[in-house]
Coordinates of C-alpha atoms and ligand atoms in Angstrom, one line a residue:
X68 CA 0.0 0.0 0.0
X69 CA 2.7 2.5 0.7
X70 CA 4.9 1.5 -1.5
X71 CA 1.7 1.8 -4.4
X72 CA 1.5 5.8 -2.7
X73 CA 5.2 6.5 -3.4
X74 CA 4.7 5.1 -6.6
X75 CA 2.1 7.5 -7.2
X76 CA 3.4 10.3 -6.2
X77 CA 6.6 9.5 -7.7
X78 CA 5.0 9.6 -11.0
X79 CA 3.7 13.1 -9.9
X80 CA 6.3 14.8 -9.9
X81 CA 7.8 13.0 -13.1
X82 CA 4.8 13.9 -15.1
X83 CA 5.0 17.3 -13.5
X84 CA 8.5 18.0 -14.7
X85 CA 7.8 16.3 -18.3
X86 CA 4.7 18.7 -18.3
X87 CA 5.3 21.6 -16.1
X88 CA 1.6 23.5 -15.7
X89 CA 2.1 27.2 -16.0
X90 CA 5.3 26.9 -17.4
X91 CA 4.7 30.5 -19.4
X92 CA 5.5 34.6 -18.9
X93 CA 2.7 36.2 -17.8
X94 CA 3.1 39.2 -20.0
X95 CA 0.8 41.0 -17.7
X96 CA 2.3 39.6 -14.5
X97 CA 2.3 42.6 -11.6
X98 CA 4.8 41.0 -9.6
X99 CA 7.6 38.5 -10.3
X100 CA 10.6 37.2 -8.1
X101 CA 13.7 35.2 -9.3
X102 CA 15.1 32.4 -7.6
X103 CA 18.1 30.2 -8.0
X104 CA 19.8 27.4 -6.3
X105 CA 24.0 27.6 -6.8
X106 CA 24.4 24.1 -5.5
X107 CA 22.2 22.9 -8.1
X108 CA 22.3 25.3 -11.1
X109 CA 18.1 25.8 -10.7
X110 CA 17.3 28.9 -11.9
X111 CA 13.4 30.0 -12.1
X112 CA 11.3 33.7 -12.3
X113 CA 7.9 33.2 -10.9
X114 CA 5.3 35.6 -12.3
X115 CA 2.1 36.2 -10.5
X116 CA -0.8 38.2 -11.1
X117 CA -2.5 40.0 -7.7
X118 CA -5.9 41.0 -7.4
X119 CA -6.2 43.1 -3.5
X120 CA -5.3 39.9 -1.9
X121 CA -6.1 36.8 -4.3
X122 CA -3.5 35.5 -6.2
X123 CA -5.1 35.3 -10.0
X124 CA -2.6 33.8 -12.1
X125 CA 0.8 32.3 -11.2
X126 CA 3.4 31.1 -13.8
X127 CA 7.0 30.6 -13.7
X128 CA 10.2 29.8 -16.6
X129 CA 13.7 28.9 -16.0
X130 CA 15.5 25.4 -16.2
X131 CA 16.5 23.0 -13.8
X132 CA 16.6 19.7 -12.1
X133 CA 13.3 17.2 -12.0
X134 CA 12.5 18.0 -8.1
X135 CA 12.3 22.2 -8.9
X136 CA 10.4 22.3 -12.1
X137 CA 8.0 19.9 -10.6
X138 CA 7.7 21.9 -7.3
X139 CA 7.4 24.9 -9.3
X140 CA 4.7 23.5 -11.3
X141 CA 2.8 21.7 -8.2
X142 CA 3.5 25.6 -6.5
X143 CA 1.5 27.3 -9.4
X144 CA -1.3 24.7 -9.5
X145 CA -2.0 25.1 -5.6
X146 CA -1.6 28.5 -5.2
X147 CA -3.5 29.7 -8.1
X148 CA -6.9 31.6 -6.4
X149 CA -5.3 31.9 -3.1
X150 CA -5.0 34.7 -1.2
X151 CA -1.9 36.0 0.5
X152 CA -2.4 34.4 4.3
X153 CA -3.3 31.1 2.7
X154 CA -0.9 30.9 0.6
X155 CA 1.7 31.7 3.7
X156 CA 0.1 29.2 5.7
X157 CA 0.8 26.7 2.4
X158 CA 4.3 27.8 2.4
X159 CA 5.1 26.9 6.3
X160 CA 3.1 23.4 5.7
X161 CA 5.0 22.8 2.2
X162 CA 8.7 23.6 4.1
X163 CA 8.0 21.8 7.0
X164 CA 7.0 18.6 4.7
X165 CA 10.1 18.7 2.4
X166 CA 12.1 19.4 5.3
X167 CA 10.6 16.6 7.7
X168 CA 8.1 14.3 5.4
X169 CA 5.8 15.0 7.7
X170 CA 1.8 16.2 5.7
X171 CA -0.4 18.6 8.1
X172 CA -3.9 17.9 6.5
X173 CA -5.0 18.1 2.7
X174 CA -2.6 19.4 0.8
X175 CA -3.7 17.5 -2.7
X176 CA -0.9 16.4 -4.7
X177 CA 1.7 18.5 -3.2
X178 CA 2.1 15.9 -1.1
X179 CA 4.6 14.5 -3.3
X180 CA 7.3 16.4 -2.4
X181 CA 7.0 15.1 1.2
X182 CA 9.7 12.5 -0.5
X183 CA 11.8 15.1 -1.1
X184 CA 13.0 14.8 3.1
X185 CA 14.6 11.8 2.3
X186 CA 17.0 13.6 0.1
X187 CA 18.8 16.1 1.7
X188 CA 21.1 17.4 -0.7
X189 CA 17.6 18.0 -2.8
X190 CA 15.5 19.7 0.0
X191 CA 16.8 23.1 -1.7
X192 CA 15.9 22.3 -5.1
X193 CA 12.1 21.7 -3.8
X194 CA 11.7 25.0 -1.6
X195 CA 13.4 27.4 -4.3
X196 CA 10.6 27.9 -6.3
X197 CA 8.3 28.9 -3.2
X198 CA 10.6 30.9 -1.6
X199 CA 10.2 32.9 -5.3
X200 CA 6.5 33.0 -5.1
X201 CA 6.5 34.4 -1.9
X202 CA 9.2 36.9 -2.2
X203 CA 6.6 37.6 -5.3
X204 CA 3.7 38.1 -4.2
X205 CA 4.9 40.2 -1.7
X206 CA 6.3 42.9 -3.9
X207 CA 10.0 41.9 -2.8
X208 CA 10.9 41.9 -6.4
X209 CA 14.8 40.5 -5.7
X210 CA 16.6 37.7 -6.0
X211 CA 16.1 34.8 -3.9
X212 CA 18.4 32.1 -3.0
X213 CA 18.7 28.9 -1.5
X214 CA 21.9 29.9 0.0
X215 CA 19.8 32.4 2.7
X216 CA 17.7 30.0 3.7
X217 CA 18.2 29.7 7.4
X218 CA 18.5 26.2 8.6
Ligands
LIG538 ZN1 17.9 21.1 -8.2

């Protein structure tokens, strides 16, 4: 049975980084963020479109390895109609899952990444693209890297 859930959620994020969602500019994008990961070479710009406090569209480009694209594209699937404090509350749950495996609640298929934990050297590669949405969404513009991520 668990090993049928790994499985599953294996495939996830395989068919996620085949077929990233979102994968797009948003030429119309109010805010965008750029985040990269030196000890990986993952390099992404999220866009996102903000309406008072709803996140309306969310997209994101760059290139990297299978674990960031497909976080990036799980990131824009579940964050898409959000507003600001959920999407917050998302980002503590999604951190705290790569970085202990352990899933608070429903969190649809982002449980996938909860994987991730058993990878260490990959728990950056996961978290980059949220840390970019978030440094987004709130107006932070900059650069954001995995190497300022306080342990
Ligand atoms: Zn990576």
């Amino acid at each position: 049975m668990f090993d049928d859930l790994a499985d599953l959620y294996q495939q996830l994020i395989l068919d996620h980084n085949q077929s990233p969602r979102n994968f797009l500019m948003l030429p119309d994008a109010d805010c965008r963020a750029h985040g990269i990961n030196p000890n990986c070479g993952d390099n992404y710009t999220l866009y996102a479109k903000v309406d008072g406090d709803v996140v309306k569209e969310i997209s994101f480009q760059g290139s990297g390895c299978a674990i960031s694209k497909a976080s990036a594209s799980l990131l824009t699937v579940s964050l898409k109609g959000k507003t600001k404090v959920e999407m917050k509350t998302l980002f503590d749950k999604v951190h705290d899952m790569i970085l202990t495996g352990n899933i608070d609640g429903d969190v649809g298929s982002l449980a996938a990444l909860a994987g991730v934990h058993k990878f260490p050297e990959r728990t950056k590669c996961a978290i980059l693209p949220w840390h970019a949405a978030m440094a987004a969404v709130e107006g932070r513009g900059e650069t954001v890297s995995t190497e300022t991520e306080k342990e």
